[in-house]
Structures are given as structure tokens and as C-alpha cells.
C-alpha positions as MATLAB code, in Angstrom:
seq = 'MNSDKTTHFGFETVKAEEKAGRVREVFDSVASNYDIMNDLMSLGVHRLWKHVAIDLSAVRNGQHVLDLASGTGDLASRFAGLVGPEGRVVMSDINLAMLEEGRKRMVDSGHVGNVEYLQINAEEIPFPDNSFDCVTIGFGLRNVTDKDKALREMFRVIKPGGRVLVLEFSKPVNKPLEKIYDFYSFKALPLMGKLVAKDADSYRYLAESIRMHPDQETLKQMIEDAGFERCDYHNLTGGVVAIHRGFKL';
ca = [
     -11.022   -1.873  -19.542;
      -9.399   -2.674  -23.545;
      -8.500   -6.738  -23.440;
      -5.217   -5.489  -25.959;
      -4.131   -3.962  -22.569;
      -1.566   -5.366  -21.044;
       0.642   -4.624  -17.577;
       2.576   -6.665  -15.440;
       2.391   -9.183  -13.404;
       6.155   -9.699  -11.211;
       8.065  -10.349  -14.094;
       5.055  -11.708  -16.504;
       3.591   -9.574  -18.639;
      -0.104  -10.349  -18.228;
      -3.781   -9.166  -19.517;
      -4.470   -5.991  -18.107;
      -8.472   -7.324  -16.699;
      -6.229  -10.687  -15.690;
      -3.542   -8.933  -13.097;
      -6.803   -7.641  -10.276;
      -7.627  -11.604   -9.499;
      -4.114  -12.753   -9.627;
      -3.371  -10.314   -6.876;
      -6.165  -11.357   -5.301;
      -5.164  -14.982   -5.448;
      -1.740  -14.388   -3.621;
      -2.716  -12.633   -1.122;
      -5.534  -14.913   -0.366;
      -3.144  -17.298   -0.100;
      -0.538  -14.734    2.311;
      -3.787  -13.280    4.446;
      -3.195  -15.926    7.401;
       0.714  -15.655    7.331;
       0.813  -11.309    6.517;
       2.179  -10.306   10.011;
       5.253  -12.954   10.708;
       5.756  -12.409    7.755;
       5.907   -8.940    6.576;
       7.775   -9.094   11.158;
      10.288  -11.854    9.940;
      10.752  -10.193    6.244;
      11.617   -6.975    7.315;
      12.678   -7.493   11.339;
      10.192   -5.644   12.544;
      11.250   -2.422   10.615;
       7.816   -2.172    8.981;
       6.939   -0.758   12.389;
       9.146    1.863   12.353;
       7.979    2.820    8.614;
       4.507    2.653    9.731;
       4.788    5.084   12.391;
       6.743    7.463   10.409;
       4.169    7.792    7.705;
       1.094    8.203   10.265;
       3.988   11.478   11.528;
       3.389   12.839    8.230;
       0.183   11.414    8.008;
      -0.988   14.740   10.859;
      -4.280   13.217   10.824;
      -5.704   14.457   14.299;
      -9.561   14.473   16.399;
     -12.167   14.105   13.916;
     -11.015   13.940   10.681;
     -11.940   11.603    8.158;
      -9.882    9.133    6.480;
      -9.508    6.613    3.978;
      -7.251    3.721    4.166;
      -6.827    1.677    1.118;
      -4.708   -2.066    0.755;
      -5.820   -1.876    4.678;
      -4.336   -5.340    5.243;
      -4.503   -6.821    8.395;
      -5.469   -2.608    9.722;
      -1.619   -1.323   11.480;
      -2.198    2.315    9.711;
      -5.768    1.985   10.128;
      -5.719    1.361   13.748;
      -3.561    3.653   14.717;
      -5.869    6.650   12.605;
      -9.002    4.824   15.064;
      -6.763    6.541   18.035;
      -5.692    9.501   16.336;
      -9.295   10.784   14.897;
     -11.333   10.110   17.976;
     -14.912    9.419   18.168;
     -16.165   12.251   16.175;
     -13.563   11.263   13.601;
     -13.959    7.928   11.254;
     -12.034    5.591    8.922;
     -12.837    3.159    6.312;
     -10.498    0.554    6.453;
     -10.609   -1.637    3.075;
      -8.787   -3.138    0.905;
      -9.137   -5.502   -2.856;
      -8.978   -8.444   -0.926;
     -11.587   -9.785    0.510;
     -10.284  -12.331    3.294;
      -6.955   -9.687    3.900;
     -10.135   -7.220    4.879;
     -11.382  -10.188    6.856;
      -7.676  -10.693    8.741;
      -7.791   -6.921    9.074;
     -11.267   -6.594   10.928;
     -11.181   -9.382   13.095;
      -7.671   -7.410   14.117;
      -8.934   -4.455   14.620;
     -12.478   -5.876   16.993;
      -9.612   -7.009   19.069;
      -7.999   -4.412   19.799;
     -11.128   -1.996   20.687;
     -11.899   -0.570   17.724;
     -15.212   -0.349   16.910;
     -17.078    2.722   17.372;
     -15.328    4.888   14.336;
     -14.019    1.520   12.171;
     -16.214    0.890    8.804;
     -15.431   -2.113    6.439;
     -15.153   -2.056    3.554;
     -14.465   -3.559   -0.075;
     -13.264   -1.211   -2.177;
     -10.804   -1.342   -5.918;
      -8.975    1.750   -5.173;
      -9.072    2.639   -9.110;
     -13.004    3.209   -8.523;
     -13.246    4.480   -4.910;
     -17.699    4.301   -4.078;
     -17.367    7.732   -2.404;
     -17.876   10.957   -3.304;
     -15.643   13.949   -4.184;
     -14.160   15.815   -1.113;
     -15.096   13.219    1.552;
     -11.931   12.605    3.277;
      -9.418   14.534    4.799;
      -6.255   11.986    4.292;
      -5.813    8.771    1.861;
      -3.226    6.760    3.145;
      -2.639    2.919    0.634;
       0.439    1.993    2.579;
       2.601   -1.264    0.778;
      -0.535   -1.374   -1.920;
      -0.280    0.908   -4.916;
       2.412   -1.773   -6.839;
      -0.007   -5.106   -7.084;
      -2.489   -1.987   -8.293;
      -3.194   -1.970  -12.447;
      -3.723    1.104  -12.913;
      -1.487    3.845  -11.020;
      -2.554    6.678  -12.761;
      -6.205    6.124  -12.066;
      -6.146    5.124   -8.451;
      -4.085    8.003   -7.995;
      -7.100   10.709   -9.553;
      -9.717    8.541   -7.474;
      -7.292    9.226   -4.684;
      -7.221   13.222   -5.517;
     -11.261   13.043   -6.082;
     -12.210   11.470   -2.508;
      -9.931   14.296   -0.589;
     -11.218   17.428    0.276;
      -9.698   21.060   -0.574;
      -6.964   21.051    1.816;
      -5.934   17.330    2.729;
      -3.742   14.716    1.755;
      -2.398   11.334   -0.048;
       0.530    9.830    1.706;
       1.596    6.262    0.102;
       4.088    4.439    2.246;
       5.615    1.682   -0.235;
       9.116   -0.097   -1.281;
      10.835    1.476   -3.694;
      14.390    2.116   -5.590;
      17.936    1.988   -2.472;
      19.797    4.478   -3.198;
      23.198    3.215   -3.626;
      24.524   -0.122   -5.774;
      25.936   -1.610   -2.707;
      22.695   -1.498   -0.691;
      20.873   -2.145   -3.996;
      23.259   -4.812   -4.800;
      22.264   -6.944   -1.012;
      18.890   -5.943   -1.632;
      18.577   -8.295   -4.720;
      19.719  -10.788   -3.069;
      17.497  -11.117    0.192;
      14.657  -10.281   -2.559;
      14.854  -12.900   -4.506;
      16.630  -15.606   -2.322;
      15.841  -15.005    0.892;
      12.525  -14.159    0.467;
      10.900  -16.922   -1.545;
      12.653  -19.490    1.015;
      11.046  -17.714    3.749;
       7.571  -17.770    2.339;
       8.502  -21.744    1.280;
       9.034  -22.717    5.187;
       6.355  -20.104    6.435;
       4.005  -20.005    5.076;
       4.241  -22.663    2.382;
       4.317  -20.546   -0.399;
       7.403  -20.008   -2.806;
       5.360  -18.147   -4.990;
       3.154  -15.530   -3.724;
       6.053  -13.738   -2.245;
       8.625  -13.990   -5.422;
       5.702  -12.385   -7.325;
       6.093   -9.216   -4.097;
       9.387   -9.269   -4.858;
       9.110   -9.361   -8.324;
       6.069   -6.316   -7.977;
       8.548   -4.537   -5.581;
      10.828   -4.098   -8.198;
       8.011   -2.956  -11.131;
       6.997   -0.268   -8.662;
       7.937    2.932   -9.766;
      11.412    4.612   -8.679;
      10.884    8.123   -6.719;
      11.276   10.456   -8.897;
       8.983    8.730  -11.537;
       6.226    8.237   -8.770;
       6.237   11.526   -7.101;
       5.725   12.856  -10.929;
       2.806   10.443  -11.211;
       1.474   11.566   -7.670;
       1.297   14.937   -9.218;
      -0.021   14.611  -12.482;
      -3.211   12.916  -10.561;
      -3.563   17.076   -9.470;
      -1.209   16.842   -6.183;
       0.664   19.247   -5.365;
       3.612   20.437   -2.529;
       4.188   16.611   -3.358;
       7.552   15.275   -1.417;
       9.218   12.250   -0.488;
      11.024   10.591    1.963;
      13.186    7.229    1.804;
      13.857    5.526    4.521;
      16.118    3.046    5.061;
      18.562    4.251    2.311;
      15.977    4.027   -0.104;
      14.173    0.892    0.298;
      10.930    2.366    1.404;
       9.608    5.632    0.698;
       6.270    7.800    1.692;
       5.129   10.315   -0.637;
       3.219   12.609   -0.462;
       0.924   15.117   -1.721;
      -1.507   18.059   -1.106;
      -4.425   18.699   -2.366;
      -5.078   22.582   -2.441;
];
């Protein structure tokens, strides 16, 4: 990677080669409180968002699924139940601490036979072409340094007829909601991070990373540019979150 290339780490401009390490430090810090903070930050609504994503994925028995940026495994756990013993789910994260938290939770839930655990950088997916029926990334794409490269990698490893699903924070569709959301993100989130996780800075970064992420139409175009067709997106909670979907035909 060109050492002169820069990217965003929240609102800060950093060398592109440094971002992955900075993101890793954030999630090392928040891993043990990740589930608690998700419930607090979203008032539990993140579970509904993920439920809608599962439905839109159309994953079924016997299929192979790659879940990138799995975190503690909310999506991967549901996929493991859907694909059954004949299917396969690869639960992955670039952050080893997050992946270990997720692995422990998956084992506690009884998912042991059809789930693999791998530390994966979404920009360099270590699988052959046409390996998966579905690739998902939930609340992780905004942390990827080269999003276009990651989307091209997802396209490469998806089988013809398969699809990608990107669940991510996005841009509220009306101004009043946007103002409320900004206040919540930049005032309430860091305060909750400080009180609950003893880490205001990491949650301030998370709020900033959401603001720097492409809006719905821009991300849709990026997914199309990576090679996907029949791309669409579904706004949830007034556009606070959007689910983007694309197909490899």
C-alpha cells in the first residue's frame, strides 16, 4: 500500500496503512462490553435490524455463508441455524478479541458442527472464487480501510446466483431526525461509553465513523461498481440504518 495514501479514522485523517491497527485497538477495548453497549446504544432495536437482514438474506438449508465483521455472532448464529448440518457458516472478524468473544458465545449456544472461526481482513478474503452463496457484513464496512477493494473481494468469493448483504448505519432521511441523531451520537454515546465501558474515546470514534460512511445512494453505486447487479437498499428506523443487497448473476 502506498505510504502516502490517507483515509479517515473517524474525523481524523490518518495514513491508510495505520487505520486497521487503530480500528483493532478500538475493538480490543470494547470487546468485553460489546453486547451490553449494543443494547444500550440502540435501545435493543439492533436485534430487529438484524432480524430484517436475516430475512433479506434468503439463506436456506445447505448453503455456505461468510459473515464478515461478525463481532459476537448475532448474524452468524442465526445463519448456523438456517443452513443446518449440511451447510457451513464462516464467522470472521479482523479483530481477534471480538472473534474470541463471538466464538465463546456461539459454543455456549450449541453451534459447534457447522461453524468455522477465522480472523479475516475483508480486503483480502482467503477463499477461492465462487465459494459462498451469501456474504454478509454487519456494522463493519465503515471500519474497512479500502471499502471498494473489500466489496470486490466479496463479489469474487460469491457463487453465481449468490448475494451480498451490507447492514450498516446510514443517513437519516429527514432533517429533524438527523438533528436528534447527531445529538445522540456525539453527546449520549460517548457518555454511555464512559459510564458503562469506561471508554468514551472508542465510542466517540464509532459515532464519527458513522458520519464518514457513504450515504445510501453512494454505497449502492459502490456495490454496483464492484460487479453486483439488481442492487437495492432498505432504510430502517428512518434511515438511521440501511440494508444494502446485491446479486452476482
